[in-house]
Amino acid sequence: MPQPQPQPHTPLHPDLRTRWTTTLQAARREGAGTTEGTTAAPDPTPYADNLLTRWSEPHRRYHTLTHLTTVLDHIDTLEQHADTPHLVRLAAWFHDAVYAPDRSENEERSARLAERALPEAGLTAEATAEVARLVRLTVTHDPADGDRNGEVLCDADLAILAAPPDAYAAYAAAVREEYAFVPDDVFRPGRADVLRQLLALPRLFRTPHGTAHWEAPARENLSAELTLLT
């Protein structure tokens, strides 16, 4: 797996390491009936360490380990809706593994990282392709009807929009910090356009839980931030 530049004093994050190992091993077992799944798989720990280092990069303010943990927690809530929840969780681990706020191809680069790392980590080609597809889906957050895995990942990723007002304000502030290099007179109208695009969507969430519990508060938060910006 390609190595990021190591950061000093990276926390151990044993809980996240355990979650990664459990998910990877479950995904391997799902593919154990194929020829690809019969070979001895490598230790999951170095892959966890690589991803944790990436998610701990100092330039991140919102796309951090906290965001990763929150998305994984939301997938736990929504997992009954997914066809293959273990692959959705792996996609969550990779979906912002490559992240630079001044670049537009983060999702594509993250998907390619998954395509290189997961076969080496013991996943089948089919499972790897599904994880990479899900990562690329986070560009638009617009899964096709019936794409249950995509619906779960996109809803989990967007669930921050439905957070309590204080938590949503912290999210918006963290996003602004990630784009600190953008002047305020450029950021504000750009961010406002993003909010208007989201509010114009017929629905933000696709899973039954997301529709029932997250749609209304998300629209309230988006409208409140848009008012502040404009």
PDB file of C-alpha atoms in Angstrom:
ATOM      1  CA  MET A   1       0.000   0.000   0.000  1.00  0.00           C
ATOM      2  CA  PRO A   2       1.472   3.431  -0.901  1.00  0.00           C
ATOM      3  CA  GLN A   3       2.742   5.167   2.196  1.00  0.00           C
ATOM      4  CA  PRO A   4       1.886   8.755   3.166  1.00  0.00           C
ATOM      5  CA  GLN A   5       4.477  10.936   4.799  1.00  0.00           C
ATOM      6  CA  PRO A   6       4.531   9.807   8.461  1.00  0.00           C
ATOM      7  CA  GLN A   7       3.419  12.300  11.074  1.00  0.00           C
ATOM      8  CA  PRO A   8       5.181  12.383  14.462  1.00  0.00           C
ATOM      9  CA  HIS A   9       3.333  11.176  17.529  1.00  0.00           C
ATOM     10  CA  THR A  10       0.400   9.670  15.642  1.00  0.00           C
ATOM     11  CA  PRO A  11      -2.113   8.389  18.246  1.00  0.00           C
ATOM     12  CA  LEU A  12      -2.633   4.660  18.454  1.00  0.00           C
ATOM     13  CA  HIS A  13      -6.447   4.722  18.065  1.00  0.00           C
ATOM     14  CA  PRO A  14      -6.903   1.116  19.217  1.00  0.00           C
ATOM     15  CA  ASP A  15     -10.695   1.258  18.854  1.00  0.00           C
ATOM     16  CA  LEU A  16     -10.480   2.318  15.234  1.00  0.00           C
ATOM     17  CA  ARG A  17      -7.809  -0.300  14.548  1.00  0.00           C
ATOM     18  CA  THR A  18     -10.145  -2.944  15.953  1.00  0.00           C
ATOM     19  CA  ARG A  19     -13.015  -1.703  13.802  1.00  0.00           C
ATOM     20  CA  TRP A  20     -10.821  -1.817  10.692  1.00  0.00           C
ATOM     21  CA  THR A  21      -9.604  -5.339  11.447  1.00  0.00           C
ATOM     22  CA  THR A  22     -13.113  -6.622  12.131  1.00  0.00           C
ATOM     23  CA  THR A  23     -14.434  -5.095   8.909  1.00  0.00           C
ATOM     24  CA  LEU A  24     -11.574  -6.282   6.723  1.00  0.00           C
ATOM     25  CA  GLN A  25     -11.732  -9.813   8.079  1.00  0.00           C
ATOM     26  CA  ALA A  26     -15.498  -9.948   7.570  1.00  0.00           C
ATOM     27  CA  ALA A  27     -15.097  -8.751   3.975  1.00  0.00           C
ATOM     28  CA  ARG A  28     -12.421 -11.412   3.406  1.00  0.00           C
ATOM     29  CA  ARG A  29     -14.744 -14.120   4.728  1.00  0.00           C
ATOM     30  CA  GLU A  30     -17.494 -13.005   2.344  1.00  0.00           C
ATOM     31  CA  GLY A  31     -15.102 -13.651  -0.530  1.00  0.00           C
ATOM     32  CA  ALA A  32     -13.667 -16.887   0.857  1.00  0.00           C
ATOM     33  CA  GLY A  33     -15.704 -19.000  -1.542  1.00  0.00           C
ATOM     34  CA  THR A  34     -13.745 -17.668  -4.508  1.00  0.00           C
ATOM     35  CA  THR A  35     -10.290 -18.645  -5.663  1.00  0.00           C
ATOM     36  CA  GLU A  36      -9.010 -15.194  -4.740  1.00  0.00           C
ATOM     37  CA  GLY A  37     -10.244 -15.598  -1.190  1.00  0.00           C
ATOM     38  CA  THR A  38      -8.379 -18.804  -0.469  1.00  0.00           C
ATOM     39  CA  THR A  39      -4.833 -17.442  -0.174  1.00  0.00           C
ATOM     40  CA  ALA A  40      -3.383 -16.404   3.157  1.00  0.00           C
ATOM     41  CA  ALA A  41      -4.149 -12.740   3.785  1.00  0.00           C
ATOM     42  CA  PRO A  42      -1.661 -10.284   5.301  1.00  0.00           C
ATOM     43  CA  ASP A  43      -1.866  -8.680   8.716  1.00  0.00           C
ATOM     44  CA  PRO A  44      -4.570  -5.942   8.704  1.00  0.00           C
ATOM     45  CA  THR A  45      -2.617  -3.688  11.090  1.00  0.00           C
ATOM     46  CA  PRO A  46      -0.267  -1.967   8.604  1.00  0.00           C
ATOM     47  CA  TYR A  47      -3.241  -1.046   6.440  1.00  0.00           C
ATOM     48  CA  ALA A  48      -4.988   0.445   9.464  1.00  0.00           C
ATOM     49  CA  ASP A  49      -1.855   2.375  10.387  1.00  0.00           C
ATOM     50  CA  ASN A  50      -1.549   3.773   6.879  1.00  0.00           C
ATOM     51  CA  LEU A  51      -5.144   4.940   6.788  1.00  0.00           C
ATOM     52  CA  LEU A  52      -5.059   6.347  10.324  1.00  0.00           C
ATOM     53  CA  THR A  53      -1.960   8.351   9.423  1.00  0.00           C
ATOM     54  CA  ARG A  54      -3.704   9.731   6.364  1.00  0.00           C
ATOM     55  CA  TRP A  55      -6.792  10.710   8.340  1.00  0.00           C
ATOM     56  CA  SER A  56      -4.541  12.399  10.948  1.00  0.00           C
ATOM     57  CA  GLU A  57      -2.817  14.789   8.508  1.00  0.00           C
ATOM     58  CA  PRO A  58      -2.346  18.220  10.108  1.00  0.00           C
ATOM     59  CA  HIS A  59      -4.048  20.205   7.331  1.00  0.00           C
ATOM     60  CA  ARG A  60      -7.389  18.518   8.029  1.00  0.00           C
ATOM     61  CA  ARG A  61      -9.983  20.285  10.138  1.00  0.00           C
ATOM     62  CA  TYR A  62     -13.246  18.548   9.251  1.00  0.00           C
ATOM     63  CA  HIS A  63     -12.127  15.487   7.272  1.00  0.00           C
ATOM     64  CA  THR A  64     -10.485  14.000  10.337  1.00  0.00           C
ATOM     65  CA  LEU A  65     -10.639  10.822  12.386  1.00  0.00           C
ATOM     66  CA  THR A  66     -13.686  12.292  14.112  1.00  0.00           C
ATOM     67  CA  HIS A  67     -15.480  12.459  10.762  1.00  0.00           C
ATOM     68  CA  LEU A  68     -14.406   8.907   9.911  1.00  0.00           C
ATOM     69  CA  THR A  69     -15.653   7.626  13.274  1.00  0.00           C
ATOM     70  CA  THR A  70     -18.952   9.445  12.888  1.00  0.00           C
ATOM     71  CA  VAL A  71     -19.530   8.035   9.403  1.00  0.00           C
ATOM     72  CA  LEU A  72     -18.775   4.525  10.662  1.00  0.00           C
ATOM     73  CA  ASP A  73     -21.220   5.038  13.538  1.00  0.00           C
ATOM     74  CA  HIS A  74     -23.925   6.149  11.112  1.00  0.00           C
ATOM     75  CA  ILE A  75     -23.272   3.097   8.935  1.00  0.00           C
ATOM     76  CA  ASP A  76     -23.841   0.975  12.042  1.00  0.00           C
ATOM     77  CA  THR A  77     -27.237   2.655  12.361  1.00  0.00           C
ATOM     78  CA  LEU A  78     -28.085   2.083   8.696  1.00  0.00           C
ATOM     79  CA  GLU A  79     -26.456  -1.296   8.091  1.00  0.00           C
ATOM     80  CA  GLN A  80     -29.723  -3.234   7.789  1.00  0.00           C
ATOM     81  CA  HIS A  81     -30.421  -1.260   4.623  1.00  0.00           C
ATOM     82  CA  ALA A  82     -27.096  -2.176   2.963  1.00  0.00           C
ATOM     83  CA  ASP A  83     -26.582  -5.227   0.788  1.00  0.00           C
ATOM     84  CA  THR A  84     -22.955  -5.669   1.908  1.00  0.00           C
ATOM     85  CA  PRO A  85     -22.359  -3.462   4.962  1.00  0.00           C
ATOM     86  CA  HIS A  86     -18.744  -4.560   5.395  1.00  0.00           C
ATOM     87  CA  LEU A  87     -17.907  -3.158   1.967  1.00  0.00           C
ATOM     88  CA  VAL A  88     -19.740   0.066   2.793  1.00  0.00           C
ATOM     89  CA  ARG A  89     -17.598   0.383   5.930  1.00  0.00           C
ATOM     90  CA  LEU A  90     -14.421  -0.183   3.912  1.00  0.00           C
ATOM     91  CA  ALA A  91     -15.571   2.534   1.516  1.00  0.00           C
ATOM     92  CA  ALA A  92     -16.003   4.867   4.485  1.00  0.00           C
ATOM     93  CA  TRP A  93     -12.401   4.208   5.516  1.00  0.00           C
ATOM     94  CA  PHE A  94     -11.191   5.113   2.028  1.00  0.00           C
ATOM     95  CA  HIS A  95     -13.632   7.843   0.984  1.00  0.00           C
ATOM     96  CA  ASP A  96     -11.463  10.738   2.215  1.00  0.00           C
ATOM     97  CA  ALA A  97      -8.213   8.847   2.697  1.00  0.00           C
ATOM     98  CA  VAL A  98      -6.640  11.171   0.134  1.00  0.00           C
ATOM     99  CA  TYR A  99      -7.686  14.714   0.949  1.00  0.00           C
ATOM    100  CA  ALA A 100      -6.272  18.070  -0.056  1.00  0.00           C
ATOM    101  CA  PRO A 101      -8.776  20.954   0.031  1.00  0.00           C
ATOM    102  CA  ASP A 102      -7.108  22.716  -2.894  1.00  0.00           C
ATOM    103  CA  ARG A 103      -7.538  19.733  -5.238  1.00  0.00           C
ATOM    104  CA  SER A 104     -10.689  18.492  -6.942  1.00  0.00           C
ATOM    105  CA  GLU A 105      -9.783  14.841  -7.542  1.00  0.00           C
ATOM    106  CA  ASN A 106      -9.651  13.636  -3.938  1.00  0.00           C
ATOM    107  CA  GLU A 107     -12.377  11.043  -4.367  1.00  0.00           C
ATOM    108  CA  GLU A 108     -10.796   9.609  -7.504  1.00  0.00           C
ATOM    109  CA  ARG A 109      -7.387   9.405  -5.844  1.00  0.00           C
ATOM    110  CA  SER A 110      -8.977   7.783  -2.777  1.00  0.00           C
ATOM    111  CA  ALA A 111     -10.737   5.224  -4.981  1.00  0.00           C
ATOM    112  CA  ARG A 112      -7.474   4.400  -6.728  1.00  0.00           C
ATOM    113  CA  LEU A 113      -5.795   3.939  -3.349  1.00  0.00           C
ATOM    114  CA  ALA A 114      -8.510   1.407  -2.461  1.00  0.00           C
ATOM    115  CA  GLU A 115      -7.993  -0.356  -5.786  1.00  0.00           C
ATOM    116  CA  ARG A 116      -4.293  -0.761  -5.030  1.00  0.00           C
ATOM    117  CA  ALA A 117      -4.524  -1.605  -1.340  1.00  0.00           C
ATOM    118  CA  LEU A 118      -7.510  -3.922  -1.001  1.00  0.00           C
ATOM    119  CA  PRO A 119      -6.407  -6.752  -3.323  1.00  0.00           C
ATOM    120  CA  GLU A 120      -3.091  -6.756  -1.485  1.00  0.00           C
ATOM    121  CA  ALA A 121      -5.017  -6.862   1.810  1.00  0.00           C
ATOM    122  CA  GLY A 122      -6.906  -9.988   0.720  1.00  0.00           C
ATOM    123  CA  LEU A 123     -10.115  -8.770  -0.945  1.00  0.00           C
ATOM    124  CA  THR A 124     -11.494 -10.176  -4.164  1.00  0.00           C
ATOM    125  CA  ALA A 125     -11.542  -8.133  -7.346  1.00  0.00           C
ATOM    126  CA  GLU A 126     -15.330  -7.913  -7.139  1.00  0.00           C
ATOM    127  CA  ALA A 127     -15.295  -6.593  -3.567  1.00  0.00           C
ATOM    128  CA  THR A 128     -12.527  -4.121  -4.386  1.00  0.00           C
ATOM    129  CA  ALA A 129     -14.472  -2.798  -7.359  1.00  0.00           C
ATOM    130  CA  GLU A 130     -17.542  -2.245  -5.185  1.00  0.00           C
ATOM    131  CA  VAL A 131     -15.562  -0.327  -2.567  1.00  0.00           C
ATOM    132  CA  ALA A 132     -13.959   1.860  -5.230  1.00  0.00           C
ATOM    133  CA  ARG A 133     -17.357   2.484  -6.852  1.00  0.00           C
ATOM    134  CA  LEU A 134     -18.780   3.612  -3.529  1.00  0.00           C
ATOM    135  CA  VAL A 135     -15.857   5.938  -2.890  1.00  0.00           C
ATOM    136  CA  ARG A 136     -16.362   7.571  -6.295  1.00  0.00           C
ATOM    137  CA  LEU A 137     -20.061   7.958  -5.509  1.00  0.00           C
ATOM    138  CA  THR A 138     -19.193  10.467  -2.770  1.00  0.00           C
ATOM    139  CA  VAL A 139     -18.380  13.001  -5.492  1.00  0.00           C
ATOM    140  CA  THR A 140     -22.097  13.508  -6.148  1.00  0.00           C
ATOM    141  CA  HIS A 141     -23.846  11.728  -3.246  1.00  0.00           C
ATOM    142  CA  ASP A 142     -26.435  10.720  -5.832  1.00  0.00           C
ATOM    143  CA  PRO A 143     -26.871   6.933  -5.775  1.00  0.00           C
ATOM    144  CA  ALA A 144     -29.146   5.318  -8.304  1.00  0.00           C
ATOM    145  CA  ASP A 145     -32.508   4.036  -7.157  1.00  0.00           C
ATOM    146  CA  GLY A 146     -32.009   0.608  -5.628  1.00  0.00           C
ATOM    147  CA  ASP A 147     -28.307   1.147  -4.908  1.00  0.00           C
ATOM    148  CA  ARG A 148     -28.650   0.228  -1.259  1.00  0.00           C
ATOM    149  CA  ASN A 149     -24.917   0.275  -0.499  1.00  0.00           C
ATOM    150  CA  GLY A 150     -24.614   3.685  -2.110  1.00  0.00           C
ATOM    151  CA  GLU A 151     -27.603   4.999  -0.214  1.00  0.00           C
ATOM    152  CA  VAL A 152     -26.107   3.939   3.105  1.00  0.00           C
ATOM    153  CA  LEU A 153     -22.674   5.436   2.456  1.00  0.00           C
ATOM    154  CA  CYS A 154     -24.030   8.726   1.103  1.00  0.00           C
ATOM    155  CA  ASP A 155     -26.534   9.123   3.933  1.00  0.00           C
ATOM    156  CA  ALA A 156     -23.866   8.355   6.527  1.00  0.00           C
ATOM    157  CA  ASP A 157     -21.486  10.875   4.957  1.00  0.00           C
ATOM    158  CA  LEU A 158     -24.136  13.614   4.807  1.00  0.00           C
ATOM    159  CA  ALA A 159     -25.638  12.951   8.238  1.00  0.00           C
ATOM    160  CA  ILE A 160     -23.574  15.818   9.703  1.00  0.00           C
ATOM    161  CA  LEU A 161     -26.003  18.137   7.933  1.00  0.00           C
ATOM    162  CA  ALA A 162     -28.681  16.994  10.372  1.00  0.00           C
ATOM    163  CA  ALA A 163     -26.581  17.488  13.514  1.00  0.00           C
ATOM    164  CA  PRO A 164     -27.821  19.661  16.393  1.00  0.00           C
ATOM    165  CA  PRO A 165     -27.269  23.364  15.620  1.00  0.00           C
ATOM    166  CA  ASP A 166     -24.118  23.719  17.747  1.00  0.00           C
ATOM    167  CA  ALA A 167     -22.507  20.658  16.152  1.00  0.00           C
ATOM    168  CA  TYR A 168     -23.516  21.856  12.692  1.00  0.00           C
ATOM    169  CA  ALA A 169     -21.957  25.258  13.406  1.00  0.00           C
ATOM    170  CA  ALA A 170     -18.731  23.515  14.448  1.00  0.00           C
ATOM    171  CA  TYR A 171     -18.804  21.526  11.208  1.00  0.00           C
ATOM    172  CA  ALA A 172     -19.273  24.677   9.124  1.00  0.00           C
ATOM    173  CA  ALA A 173     -16.440  26.402  10.981  1.00  0.00           C
ATOM    174  CA  ALA A 174     -14.132  23.414  10.410  1.00  0.00           C
ATOM    175  CA  VAL A 175     -14.911  23.452   6.696  1.00  0.00           C
ATOM    176  CA  ARG A 176     -14.027  27.151   6.602  1.00  0.00           C
ATOM    177  CA  GLU A 177     -10.721  26.386   8.341  1.00  0.00           C
ATOM    178  CA  GLU A 178      -9.864  23.778   5.718  1.00  0.00           C
ATOM    179  CA  TYR A 179     -10.376  26.457   3.080  1.00  0.00           C
ATOM    180  CA  ALA A 180      -8.509  29.168   4.959  1.00  0.00           C
ATOM    181  CA  PHE A 181      -6.432  29.820   1.838  1.00  0.00           C
ATOM    182  CA  VAL A 182      -9.590  31.058   0.046  1.00  0.00           C
ATOM    183  CA  PRO A 183     -10.407  34.757   0.628  1.00  0.00           C
ATOM    184  CA  ASP A 184     -13.680  35.409   2.412  1.00  0.00           C
ATOM    185  CA  ASP A 185     -15.180  37.310  -0.522  1.00  0.00           C
ATOM    186  CA  VAL A 186     -14.661  34.198  -2.648  1.00  0.00           C
ATOM    187  CA  PHE A 187     -15.515  31.554  -0.067  1.00  0.00           C
ATOM    188  CA  ARG A 188     -18.837  33.005   1.067  1.00  0.00           C
ATOM    189  CA  PRO A 189     -20.585  33.095  -2.331  1.00  0.00           C
ATOM    190  CA  GLY A 190     -19.069  29.731  -3.264  1.00  0.00           C
ATOM    191  CA  ARG A 191     -20.286  28.118  -0.075  1.00  0.00           C
ATOM    192  CA  ALA A 192     -23.690  29.750  -0.519  1.00  0.00           C
ATOM    193  CA  ASP A 193     -23.965  28.231  -3.997  1.00  0.00           C
ATOM    194  CA  VAL A 194     -23.207  24.783  -2.552  1.00  0.00           C
ATOM    195  CA  LEU A 195     -25.916  25.222   0.081  1.00  0.00           C
ATOM    196  CA  ARG A 196     -28.454  26.349  -2.518  1.00  0.00           C
ATOM    197  CA  GLN A 197     -27.655  23.309  -4.650  1.00  0.00           C
ATOM    198  CA  LEU A 198     -28.213  21.026  -1.676  1.00  0.00           C
ATOM    199  CA  LEU A 199     -31.486  22.721  -0.749  1.00  0.00           C
ATOM    200  CA  ALA A 200     -32.688  22.414  -4.350  1.00  0.00           C
ATOM    201  CA  LEU A 201     -32.368  18.626  -4.283  1.00  0.00           C
ATOM    202  CA  PRO A 202     -35.702  16.817  -4.001  1.00  0.00           C
ATOM    203  CA  ARG A 203     -34.225  14.793  -1.147  1.00  0.00           C
ATOM    204  CA  LEU A 204     -30.921  14.792   0.691  1.00  0.00           C
ATOM    205  CA  PHE A 205     -31.237  11.299   2.171  1.00  0.00           C
ATOM    206  CA  ARG A 206     -32.275   8.019   0.549  1.00  0.00           C
ATOM    207  CA  THR A 207     -32.522   5.453   3.347  1.00  0.00           C
ATOM    208  CA  PRO A 208     -35.757   5.189   5.339  1.00  0.00           C
ATOM    209  CA  HIS A 209     -33.935   6.220   8.525  1.00  0.00           C
ATOM    210  CA  GLY A 210     -32.283   9.185   6.849  1.00  0.00           C
ATOM    211  CA  THR A 211     -35.538  10.365   5.325  1.00  0.00           C
ATOM    212  CA  ALA A 212     -37.402  10.073   8.601  1.00  0.00           C
ATOM    213  CA  HIS A 213     -34.792  11.456  10.995  1.00  0.00           C
ATOM    214  CA  TRP A 214     -32.294  13.592   9.083  1.00  0.00           C
ATOM    215  CA  GLU A 215     -34.040  15.299   6.164  1.00  0.00           C
ATOM    216  CA  ALA A 216     -35.919  18.022   8.063  1.00  0.00           C
ATOM    217  CA  PRO A 217     -33.135  19.068  10.493  1.00  0.00           C
ATOM    218  CA  ALA A 218     -30.596  19.056   7.655  1.00  0.00           C
ATOM    219  CA  ARG A 219     -32.693  21.485   5.643  1.00  0.00           C
ATOM    220  CA  GLU A 220     -33.112  23.706   8.686  1.00  0.00           C
ATOM    221  CA  ASN A 221     -29.347  23.798   9.240  1.00  0.00           C
ATOM    222  CA  LEU A 222     -28.580  24.471   5.584  1.00  0.00           C
ATOM    223  CA  SER A 223     -31.124  27.284   5.451  1.00  0.00           C
ATOM    224  CA  ALA A 224     -29.747  28.838   8.646  1.00  0.00           C
ATOM    225  CA  GLU A 225     -26.163  28.784   7.333  1.00  0.00           C
ATOM    226  CA  LEU A 226     -27.277  30.241   4.004  1.00  0.00           C
ATOM    227  CA  THR A 227     -28.975  33.094   5.834  1.00  0.00           C
ATOM    228  CA  LEU A 228     -25.780  33.827   7.758  1.00  0.00           C
ATOM    229  CA  LEU A 229     -23.719  33.833   4.573  1.00  0.00           C
ATOM    230  CA  THR A 230     -26.042  36.075   2.599  1.00  0.00           C
TER     231      THR A 230
END
